[in-house]
Short mmCIF file of C-alpha atoms in Angstrom, two decimals:
data_model
loop_
_atom_site.label_atom_id
_atom_site.label_comp_id
_atom_site.label_asym_id
_atom_site.label_seq_id
_atom_site.Cartn_x
_atom_site.Cartn_y
_atom_site.Cartn_z
CA UNK A 1 87.44 101.23 65.41
CA UNK A 2 85.28 101.92 68.55
CA UNK A 3 82.51 104.08 67.88
CA UNK A 4 79.80 103.24 70.38
CA UNK A 5 76.56 104.75 69.65
CA UNK A 6 74.93 103.22 72.74
CA UNK A 7 76.93 102.54 76.09
CA UNK A 8 75.99 101.62 79.35
CA UNK A 9 78.23 102.52 82.14
CA UNK A 10 77.92 100.38 85.32
CA UNK A 11 74.20 100.70 85.09
CA UNK A 12 72.03 99.87 87.60
CA UNK A 13 68.34 99.37 87.37
CA UNK A 14 66.41 98.23 90.82
CA UNK A 15 62.27 97.42 90.83
CA UNK A 16 62.14 97.59 94.85
CA UNK A 17 64.54 95.19 96.35
CA UNK A 18 64.84 93.22 93.09
CA UNK A 19 68.15 94.06 91.03
CA UNK A 20 67.25 93.90 87.42
CA UNK A 21 70.35 95.38 85.90
CA UNK A 22 73.46 94.83 88.06
CA UNK A 23 75.90 97.28 87.24
CA UNK A 24 75.85 96.48 83.51
CA UNK A 25 78.44 97.49 80.93
CA UNK A 26 77.23 97.06 77.25
CA UNK A 27 78.11 99.03 74.37
CA UNK A 28 76.54 98.86 70.62
CA UNK A 29 78.16 100.24 67.91
CA UNK A 30 76.85 102.28 64.84
CA UNK A 31 75.04 100.49 62.32
CA UNK A 32 75.20 97.36 64.34
CA UNK A 33 72.58 94.73 65.06
CA UNK A 34 72.66 93.38 68.43
CA UNK A 35 69.98 90.58 69.56
CA UNK A 36 69.77 90.20 73.79
CA UNK A 37 68.83 86.47 74.48
CA UNK A 38 68.24 85.02 78.21
CA UNK A 39 65.95 83.85 80.46
CA UNK A 40 62.80 85.97 81.52
CA UNK A 41 63.70 88.46 84.02
CA UNK A 42 67.37 88.54 83.23
CA UNK A 43 66.76 92.71 82.04
CA UNK A 44 66.53 92.05 78.43
CA UNK A 45 63.67 94.22 77.83
CA UNK A 46 64.81 97.01 80.90
CA UNK A 47 67.84 97.55 78.76
CA UNK A 48 65.60 98.61 75.80
CA UNK A 49 62.90 100.45 78.22
CA UNK A 50 65.80 102.51 79.80
CA UNK A 51 66.78 103.32 76.11
CA UNK A 52 63.43 104.81 75.11
CA UNK A 53 63.47 106.51 78.39
CA UNK A 54 60.22 104.83 79.57
CA UNK A 55 62.32 103.37 82.58
CA UNK A 56 64.55 105.36 84.79
CA UNK A 57 68.12 103.89 86.26
CA UNK A 58 69.25 104.00 89.59
CA UNK A 59 73.12 104.39 89.12
CA UNK A 60 75.56 104.41 86.33
CA UNK A 61 75.55 106.52 83.39
CA UNK A 62 73.78 105.61 79.85
CA UNK A 63 75.27 107.35 76.17
CA UNK A 64 73.69 107.50 73.24
CA UNK A 65 75.66 109.27 70.65
CA UNK A 66 78.39 111.11 72.78
CA UNK A 67 75.61 112.62 75.05
CA UNK A 68 74.58 111.18 78.66
CA UNK A 69 70.77 109.87 78.39
CA UNK A 70 69.49 110.04 81.85
CA UNK A 71 71.87 113.23 82.72
CA UNK A 72 73.25 116.30 81.48
CA UNK A 73 76.20 118.40 81.86
CA UNK A 74 76.15 120.83 84.11
CA UNK A 75 79.42 122.75 84.75
CA UNK A 76 81.30 119.76 84.49
CA UNK A 77 78.97 117.73 86.38
CA UNK A 78 76.45 114.90 85.51
CA UNK A 79 73.23 115.98 86.73
CA UNK A 80 69.92 114.21 86.52
CA UNK A 81 68.10 114.86 82.67
CA UNK A 82 65.61 117.78 81.96
CA UNK A 83 62.40 116.68 80.14
CA UNK A 84 64.13 118.81 77.56
CA UNK A 85 67.20 117.24 77.35
CA UNK A 86 65.10 113.50 77.30
CA UNK A 87 63.00 115.04 74.38
CA UNK A 88 65.83 115.87 72.29
CA UNK A 89 67.46 112.48 72.91
CA UNK A 90 64.25 110.74 72.26
CA UNK A 91 64.35 111.97 68.38
CA UNK A 92 66.92 109.10 67.91
CA UNK A 93 65.30 106.36 69.06
CA UNK A 94 62.51 104.30 67.85
CA UNK A 95 60.83 101.55 69.38
CA UNK A 96 58.33 98.61 68.51
CA UNK A 97 56.48 97.16 71.30
CA UNK A 98 55.67 93.49 72.06
CA UNK A 99 51.87 94.34 72.10
CA UNK A 100 52.10 96.59 69.21
CA UNK A 101 50.60 100.01 71.02
CA UNK A 102 49.01 101.16 68.13
CA UNK A 103 46.90 104.34 68.19
CA UNK A 104 42.92 102.41 68.34
CA UNK A 105 41.46 106.08 67.48
CA UNK A 106 43.81 106.43 64.79
CA UNK A 107 43.56 105.06 61.10
CA UNK A 108 46.60 103.14 60.25
CA UNK A 109 47.86 106.36 57.96
CA UNK A 110 47.13 108.61 60.85
CA UNK A 111 49.26 106.24 63.26
CA UNK A 112 51.96 107.19 60.68
CA UNK A 113 51.52 110.32 60.21
CA UNK A 114 50.50 111.91 63.79
CA UNK A 115 53.85 111.85 65.45
CA UNK A 116 55.83 113.36 62.34
CA UNK A 117 53.38 116.18 62.02
CA UNK A 118 52.95 117.15 65.53
CA UNK A 119 56.50 116.34 67.02
CA UNK A 120 58.63 117.00 64.28
CA UNK A 121 56.47 119.51 62.59
CA UNK A 122 56.52 117.98 59.24
CA UNK A 123 54.00 119.20 56.98
CA UNK A 124 50.82 116.59 56.37
CA UNK A 125 51.52 116.26 52.68
CA UNK A 126 55.05 115.09 53.39
CA UNK A 127 54.24 112.90 56.08
CA UNK A 128 51.53 111.39 53.98
CA UNK A 129 53.99 110.70 51.42
CA UNK A 130 56.24 109.02 54.07
CA UNK A 131 53.80 107.18 55.42
CA UNK A 132 52.58 105.73 52.13
CA UNK A 133 56.12 104.80 51.52
CA UNK A 134 56.72 102.86 54.72
CA UNK A 135 53.31 101.01 54.32
CA UNK A 136 54.44 99.99 50.92
CA UNK A 137 57.81 98.71 52.51
CA UNK A 138 55.62 96.58 55.04
CA UNK A 139 52.67 95.72 52.44
CA UNK A 140 50.27 97.39 53.99
CA UNK A 141 49.30 100.05 51.40
CA UNK A 142 45.56 99.01 51.01
CA UNK A 143 45.24 98.99 54.90
CA UNK A 144 45.74 102.81 55.26
CA UNK A 145 42.47 103.68 56.14
CA UNK A 146 41.56 101.00 58.50
CA UNK A 147 41.58 101.08 62.02
CA UNK A 148 44.15 98.94 64.21
CA UNK A 149 41.46 96.68 65.66
CA UNK A 150 40.27 95.50 61.74
CA UNK A 151 43.68 94.33 61.27
CA UNK A 152 45.67 90.97 62.32
CA UNK A 153 48.54 91.11 64.57
CA UNK A 154 50.75 90.09 62.37
CA UNK A 155 49.61 93.33 60.08
CA UNK A 156 49.43 95.82 63.30
CA UNK A 157 52.77 95.10 64.27
CA UNK A 158 53.98 95.98 60.72
CA UNK A 159 52.04 99.00 61.02
CA UNK A 160 53.95 99.40 64.53
CA UNK A 161 57.23 98.85 62.81
CA UNK A 162 56.56 101.73 60.43
CA UNK A 163 55.00 103.71 62.68
CA UNK A 164 58.33 104.27 64.49
CA UNK A 165 60.57 104.61 61.67
CA UNK A 166 58.62 107.24 60.47
CA UNK A 167 60.32 109.35 63.08
CA UNK A 168 63.54 108.74 61.08
CA UNK A 169 64.87 107.05 64.38
CA UNK A 170 68.82 106.01 63.94
CA UNK A 171 68.61 103.12 66.59
CA UNK A 172 65.35 100.83 66.67
CA UNK A 173 64.19 98.95 69.55
CA UNK A 174 62.60 95.69 69.44
CA UNK A 175 60.94 94.45 72.39
CA UNK A 176 59.73 90.87 71.69
CA UNK A 177 58.27 91.97 68.44
CA UNK A 178 56.65 88.58 67.55
CA UNK A 179 55.85 86.96 71.30
CA UNK A 180 52.35 88.31 70.97
CA UNK A 181 51.52 86.58 67.64
CA UNK A 182 50.11 83.92 66.23
CA UNK A 183 52.55 81.45 65.00
CA UNK A 184 51.53 81.63 61.37
CA UNK A 185 51.86 85.62 61.47
CA UNK A 186 55.40 86.02 63.11
CA UNK A 187 57.07 85.10 59.67
CA UNK A 188 55.46 88.25 57.98
CA UNK A 189 56.90 90.26 60.73
CA UNK A 190 60.22 89.03 60.75
CA UNK A 191 60.57 89.52 56.95
CA UNK A 192 59.78 93.30 57.58
CA UNK A 193 62.94 93.20 60.11
CA UNK A 194 65.05 91.41 58.18
CA UNK A 195 64.63 94.01 55.44
CA UNK A 196 65.69 96.62 57.80
CA UNK A 197 68.51 94.50 59.05
CA UNK A 198 70.08 95.36 55.62
CA UNK A 199 69.89 98.75 56.28
CA UNK A 200 73.75 99.49 56.83
CA UNK A 201 73.32 102.61 58.79
CA UNK A 202 70.45 101.81 61.34
CA UNK A 203 71.55 100.69 64.56
CA UNK A 204 69.17 97.54 66.18
CA UNK A 205 68.54 96.44 69.09
CA UNK A 206 66.58 93.34 69.07
CA UNK A 207 65.07 91.21 72.23
CA UNK A 208 63.51 87.95 71.16
CA UNK A 209 63.24 84.42 71.74
CA UNK A 210 63.13 83.54 67.81
CA UNK A 211 66.33 81.89 67.96
CA UNK A 212 66.95 80.94 64.27
CA UNK A 213 66.25 84.44 63.28
CA UNK A 214 68.40 85.93 65.91
CA UNK A 215 71.28 83.88 63.93
CA UNK A 216 70.28 85.06 60.92
CA UNK A 217 70.00 89.11 61.26
CA UNK A 218 72.66 89.43 64.17
CA UNK A 219 75.93 90.61 64.30
CA UNK A 220 76.30 89.95 67.69
CA UNK A 221 74.32 88.11 70.11
CA UNK A 222 74.41 88.98 74.15
CA UNK A 223 73.26 86.33 76.51
CA UNK A 224 71.92 87.81 79.56
CA UNK A 225 71.52 86.43 82.88
CA UNK A 226 70.64 88.08 86.21
CA UNK A 227 71.17 91.59 85.18
CA UNK A 228 74.21 91.25 83.68
CA UNK A 229 75.94 89.67 80.28
CA UNK A 230 77.03 86.36 80.88
CA UNK A 231 78.14 85.32 77.55
CA UNK A 232 78.69 87.37 74.13
CA UNK A 233 79.59 87.02 70.66
CA UNK A 234 78.96 86.35 66.91
CA UNK A 235 75.86 84.06 66.21
CA UNK A 236 78.28 81.08 65.39
CA UNK A 237 80.23 81.31 68.69
CA UNK A 238 77.19 81.70 70.74
CA UNK A 239 74.87 79.48 68.81
CA UNK A 240 77.74 76.44 67.98
CA UNK A 241 79.99 76.67 70.91
CA UNK A 242 78.79 78.70 74.00
CA UNK A 243 81.47 78.64 76.53
CA UNK A 244 79.53 79.39 79.50
CA UNK A 245 77.25 76.43 80.91
CA UNK A 246 74.63 78.89 81.72
CA UNK A 247 74.58 79.81 78.27
CA UNK A 248 74.73 76.24 77.02
CA UNK A 249 71.73 75.13 79.53
CA UNK A 250 69.50 78.16 78.43
CA UNK A 251 70.20 77.59 74.34
CA UNK A 252 69.28 73.62 74.89
CA UNK A 253 65.95 74.56 76.80
CA UNK A 254 65.08 77.17 73.99
CA UNK A 255 66.16 75.34 71.02
CA UNK A 256 65.20 71.50 71.99
CA UNK A 257 62.18 72.05 74.65
CA UNK A 258 61.45 68.59 74.27
CA UNK A 259 64.79 66.80 75.62
CA UNK B 1 -10.93 123.93 84.90
CA UNK B 2 -9.86 121.74 81.38
CA UNK B 3 -6.23 120.22 81.84
CA UNK B 4 -5.43 121.47 78.65
CA UNK B 5 -5.60 125.17 80.09
CA UNK B 6 -2.28 123.87 82.32
CA UNK B 7 -0.50 122.90 79.13
CA UNK B 8 0.79 127.15 78.19
CA UNK B 9 1.89 127.80 81.92
CA UNK B 10 3.60 124.52 82.00
CA UNK B 11 5.11 124.97 78.52
CA UNK B 12 6.79 128.17 79.86
CA UNK B 13 7.85 126.76 82.70
CA UNK B 14 9.39 123.49 80.66
CA UNK B 15 11.19 126.01 78.70
CA UNK B 16 12.85 127.39 81.46
CA UNK B 17 13.95 123.54 82.82
CA UNK B 18 15.07 123.01 79.16
CA UNK B 19 17.45 126.00 79.42
CA UNK B 20 18.60 125.33 82.74
CA UNK B 21 19.43 121.70 81.77
CA UNK B 22 21.54 122.63 78.66
CA UNK B 23 23.35 125.51 80.25
CA UNK B 24 24.00 123.80 83.56
CA UNK B 25 25.10 120.78 81.84
CA UNK B 26 27.56 122.48 79.45
CA UNK B 27 29.06 124.49 82.02
CA UNK B 28 29.38 121.21 84.40
CA UNK B 29 30.97 119.27 81.57
CA UNK B 30 33.63 121.95 81.17
CA UNK B 31 34.05 121.80 85.26
CA UNK B 32 34.38 118.39 84.98
CA UNK B 33 37.15 118.23 82.41
CA UNK B 34 39.04 121.11 84.10
CA UNK B 35 38.65 119.94 87.69
CA UNK B 36 38.96 116.08 86.64
CA UNK B 37 42.32 117.00 84.78
CA UNK B 38 43.48 119.24 87.62
CA UNK B 39 43.31 115.98 89.99
CA UNK B 40 45.78 114.35 88.06
CA UNK B 41 47.77 117.41 88.02
CA UNK B 42 51.46 117.26 89.11
CA UNK B 43 51.39 120.44 90.58
CA UNK B 44 50.18 120.53 93.96
CA UNK B 45 48.30 123.64 93.99
CA UNK B 46 46.14 122.47 91.27
CA UNK B 47 45.46 119.06 92.66
CA UNK B 48 44.81 120.45 96.14
CA UNK B 49 42.33 122.92 94.55
CA UNK B 50 40.51 120.21 92.56
CA UNK B 51 40.21 117.53 95.28
CA UNK B 52 38.52 120.26 97.40
CA UNK B 53 35.94 121.19 94.87
CA UNK B 54 35.41 117.83 94.36
CA UNK B 55 35.03 116.83 97.56
CA UNK B 56 33.03 120.07 99.18
CA UNK B 57 30.29 119.54 96.24
CA UNK B 58 29.86 116.00 96.19
CA UNK B 59 29.71 115.73 100.18
CA UNK B 60 26.94 118.60 100.58
CA UNK B 61 23.62 118.94 99.56
CA UNK B 62 22.71 120.46 96.44
CA UNK B 63 19.59 122.25 97.70
CA UNK B 64 21.81 124.00 100.59
CA UNK B 65 24.41 125.01 97.54
CA UNK B 66 22.10 126.82 95.93
CA UNK B 67 20.64 128.47 98.68
CA UNK B 68 23.92 129.45 99.49
CA UNK B 69 24.95 130.80 96.50
CA UNK B 70 21.45 132.49 96.27
CA UNK B 71 20.89 133.90 99.48
CA UNK B 72 24.18 133.61 101.40
CA UNK B 73 26.75 134.77 98.81
CA UNK B 74 25.30 138.01 98.31
CA UNK B 75 25.67 138.98 102.09
CA UNK B 76 29.20 137.54 102.13
CA UNK B 77 29.99 139.89 99.20
CA UNK B 78 28.06 142.52 100.91
CA UNK B 79 30.47 142.12 103.85
CA UNK B 80 33.64 142.52 101.90
CA UNK B 81 32.68 145.35 99.49
CA UNK B 82 31.43 143.22 96.55
CA UNK B 83 28.58 142.83 94.64
CA UNK B 84 27.70 139.33 94.29
CA UNK B 85 23.99 139.18 93.54
CA UNK B 86 22.93 136.85 90.97
CA UNK B 87 19.81 136.87 89.16
CA UNK B 88 17.97 133.75 90.14
CA UNK B 89 18.78 131.64 86.50
CA UNK B 90 22.21 132.37 87.06
CA UNK B 91 22.57 131.13 90.58
CA UNK B 92 20.46 127.97 89.50
CA UNK B 93 22.78 127.33 86.45
CA UNK B 94 25.82 127.73 88.29
CA UNK B 95 24.57 125.81 91.35
CA UNK B 96 23.85 122.51 89.33
CA UNK B 97 27.02 123.02 87.02
CA UNK B 98 29.16 123.06 90.05
CA UNK B 99 27.42 120.09 91.65
CA UNK B 100 27.53 118.05 88.28
CA UNK B 101 30.83 119.33 87.68
CA UNK B 102 32.10 117.70 90.97
CA UNK B 103 30.42 114.41 90.07
CA UNK B 104 31.87 114.40 86.41
CA UNK B 105 35.16 115.42 87.62
CA UNK B 106 35.62 111.92 88.94
CA UNK B 107 33.95 110.39 85.83
CA UNK B 108 36.75 112.19 83.85
CA UNK B 109 39.75 111.27 86.27
CA UNK B 110 38.68 107.62 86.14
CA UNK B 111 38.59 107.50 82.45
CA UNK B 112 41.81 109.22 81.54
CA UNK B 113 43.24 106.67 84.41
CA UNK B 114 42.06 103.77 82.62
CA UNK B 115 43.64 104.55 79.52
CA UNK B 116 46.16 101.67 79.20
CA UNK B 117 49.86 102.79 80.53
CA UNK B 118 51.17 101.46 77.28
CA UNK B 119 49.56 104.34 75.15
CA UNK B 120 51.62 106.51 77.36
CA UNK B 121 54.32 104.88 76.61
CA UNK B 122 53.84 104.68 72.43
CA UNK B 123 53.13 108.40 72.98
CA UNK B 124 56.57 108.77 74.81
CA UNK B 125 58.50 106.82 72.34
CA UNK B 126 57.19 108.62 69.60
CA UNK B 127 58.42 112.10 71.42
CA UNK B 128 54.92 113.85 72.06
CA UNK B 129 55.04 116.37 74.67
CA UNK B 130 52.90 115.71 77.82
CA UNK B 131 50.03 118.03 76.60
CA UNK B 132 49.66 116.90 72.86
CA UNK B 133 49.99 113.48 74.38
CA UNK B 134 46.89 114.17 76.80
CA UNK B 135 44.77 115.90 73.84
CA UNK B 136 45.61 113.82 70.88
CA UNK B 137 46.18 110.28 72.20
CA UNK B 138 44.65 110.32 76.03
CA UNK B 139 41.51 112.03 75.80
CA UNK B 140 40.41 110.90 72.26
CA UNK B 141 40.31 107.36 73.87
CA UNK B 142 38.92 108.60 77.71
CA UNK B 143 35.88 110.60 76.36
CA UNK B 144 33.85 107.78 74.74
CA UNK B 145 34.57 105.69 77.91
CA UNK B 146 32.97 108.78 79.94
CA UNK B 147 29.85 109.27 77.93
CA UNK B 148 27.94 106.50 79.46
CA UNK B 149 27.96 108.04 83.28
CA UNK B 150 28.04 111.75 81.50
CA UNK B 151 24.37 110.63 79.89
CA UNK B 152 23.25 109.37 83.41
CA UNK B 153 24.62 112.88 85.13
CA UNK B 154 22.72 114.94 82.38
CA UNK B 155 19.45 112.93 83.04
CA UNK B 156 20.14 113.60 86.74
CA UNK B 157 20.94 117.05 86.36
CA UNK B 158 17.43 117.39 84.38
CA UNK B 159 15.84 116.14 87.58
CA UNK B 160 17.65 118.23 89.79
CA UNK B 161 16.47 121.45 88.05
CA UNK B 162 13.42 121.32 89.83
CA UNK B 163 15.25 122.27 93.09
CA UNK B 164 15.48 125.84 91.39
CA UNK B 165 11.88 126.55 92.05
CA UNK B 166 12.82 127.27 95.50
CA UNK B 167 14.65 130.41 94.64
CA UNK B 168 11.36 131.39 93.04
CA UNK B 169 12.76 130.27 89.15
CA UNK B 170 9.64 129.90 87.15
CA UNK B 171 10.87 126.38 85.93
CA UNK B 172 8.48 123.55 85.26
CA UNK B 173 7.98 122.50 88.72
CA UNK B 174 7.46 126.23 90.03
CA UNK B 175 4.81 126.64 87.38
CA UNK B 176 2.89 123.04 88.40
CA UNK B 177 2.92 124.27 92.14
CA UNK B 178 1.49 127.52 91.03
CA UNK B 179 -1.15 125.91 88.87
CA UNK B 180 -1.47 123.54 92.01
CA UNK B 181 -2.30 126.23 94.47
CA UNK B 182 -4.57 127.98 92.35
CA UNK B 183 -6.80 124.45 91.18
CA UNK B 184 -6.15 121.85 93.96
CA UNK B 185 -5.86 119.34 91.11
CA UNK B 186 -3.15 117.85 92.24
CA UNK B 187 -3.25 114.75 90.78
CA UNK B 188 -4.07 116.16 86.85
CA UNK B 189 -0.81 118.79 87.51
CA UNK B 190 1.91 116.31 88.72
CA UNK B 191 0.84 113.78 86.41
CA UNK B 192 1.37 116.25 83.52
CA UNK B 193 4.59 117.14 84.93
CA UNK B 194 5.87 113.72 85.62
CA UNK B 195 5.01 113.02 81.99
CA UNK B 196 6.87 116.09 80.67
CA UNK B 197 9.92 115.48 82.77
CA UNK B 198 9.99 111.89 81.50
CA UNK B 199 9.67 113.18 77.93
CA UNK B 200 12.51 115.38 78.25
CA UNK B 201 14.68 112.42 79.88
CA UNK B 202 14.10 110.27 76.89
CA UNK B 203 15.16 112.88 74.14
CA UNK B 204 18.34 113.54 76.65
CA UNK B 205 19.19 110.28 76.63
CA UNK B 206 19.05 110.08 73.39
CA UNK B 207 20.57 113.06 72.40
CA UNK B 208 23.38 111.73 74.64
CA UNK B 209 23.74 108.53 72.93
CA UNK B 210 24.00 110.09 69.62
CA UNK B 211 26.82 111.91 71.03
CA UNK B 212 28.45 108.91 72.19
CA UNK B 213 28.49 107.10 69.16
CA UNK B 214 29.82 110.38 67.57
CA UNK B 215 32.95 110.53 69.82
CA UNK B 216 33.30 106.74 69.58
CA UNK B 217 33.15 106.31 66.15
CA UNK B 218 36.41 104.73 65.23
CA UNK B 219 35.44 102.06 67.75
CA UNK B 220 32.48 100.74 65.44
CA UNK B 221 34.79 101.05 62.52
CA UNK B 222 34.32 98.08 60.12
CA UNK B 223 31.78 96.08 62.58
#
């Protein structure tokens, strides 16, 4: 039963001379929750940023659903995607950023309603109702009228998650969602993501350094090193019996930093 | 002659100065956005035209621009068969606006570019079109950043209106010159005019501050 919703086919990404993704092959199944771990600079975030169309690719093909993301078909040939094609594809994806990236000039409520109204053409009343449901889910109904700078980091990130969900994406991308938070605020954000992980249909792709959390919520863990997947498997396999030496060294360094 | 008798003609001039300032600042503000955003355009023609406009009007003297529009342009128009004679008020407003617009365009460009790129990324991730991203995400954040400099430019513009007296427009500086020629009372006349310009600048600055607070009111929420 292979029904990948995301497929990277020999994808190359370079920044200048630096190769970030080196002919990466990578698949995510519909509804699967996948966590990407690995040392910094290994291309983890780049995978998410390519999917969100924030970063172009230099080679290979990325598929989302059964359509190429950065290309489109023209007379049975793949040509670079038009903005129109990209806009169509983006509708399936939502992203949560490390630095939240909320719109500072909008209230929490408007952060959640602006894109549904302006992009999806949803009515104001409907967008508002959906926003309040989402705020309820992330436990912030009482903060709806506030501006982002009036919220704690943890609250802002919960708004960030709700804002992405307001667009009803099929795939949620989490780019180190707790890395910018004070340690005592990490839990509240992870709890929200954990709730989402229970949703059967939602495909989740997560980049994080929270290893225990990754172990709890993921169906599969991918260890990235030097722009490739060095090793992947179930959380059990990766965390209890990693095969590769590089994976063992990384996990040891992350899990027992004092040794 | 009593100094109070200067007040009536000076007030008449002051009204002209106020009108010139208001019209040219508003028009200049529009030009600032037009060409400031034009300079950021991906269209090479739009971008090139905007850059040329900004450089030409920042790189030449306002006085010469004014004379050119008022004295030279009608002759150019005559040569190519178009009537380009403007009344002094129009020539004055247009010259001032074109000049302040060139400086303002750089302010707009700078403020738009200073909006963090993360905001673009968030807007892209939410699938905004580039136009809606500009109007709903970028500009609302950039405009409060422009306001302090726009305030300075507006005051600068107020003071520059004195130059239009040289194309025989009856503004405050023009009236002062008339009174001085008539009475030779330079000290009183110019002191009065100095104070009147200063008073206008204070009012203008206060107004721009209010405007600044209004467009950036979200920044003060809860503080």
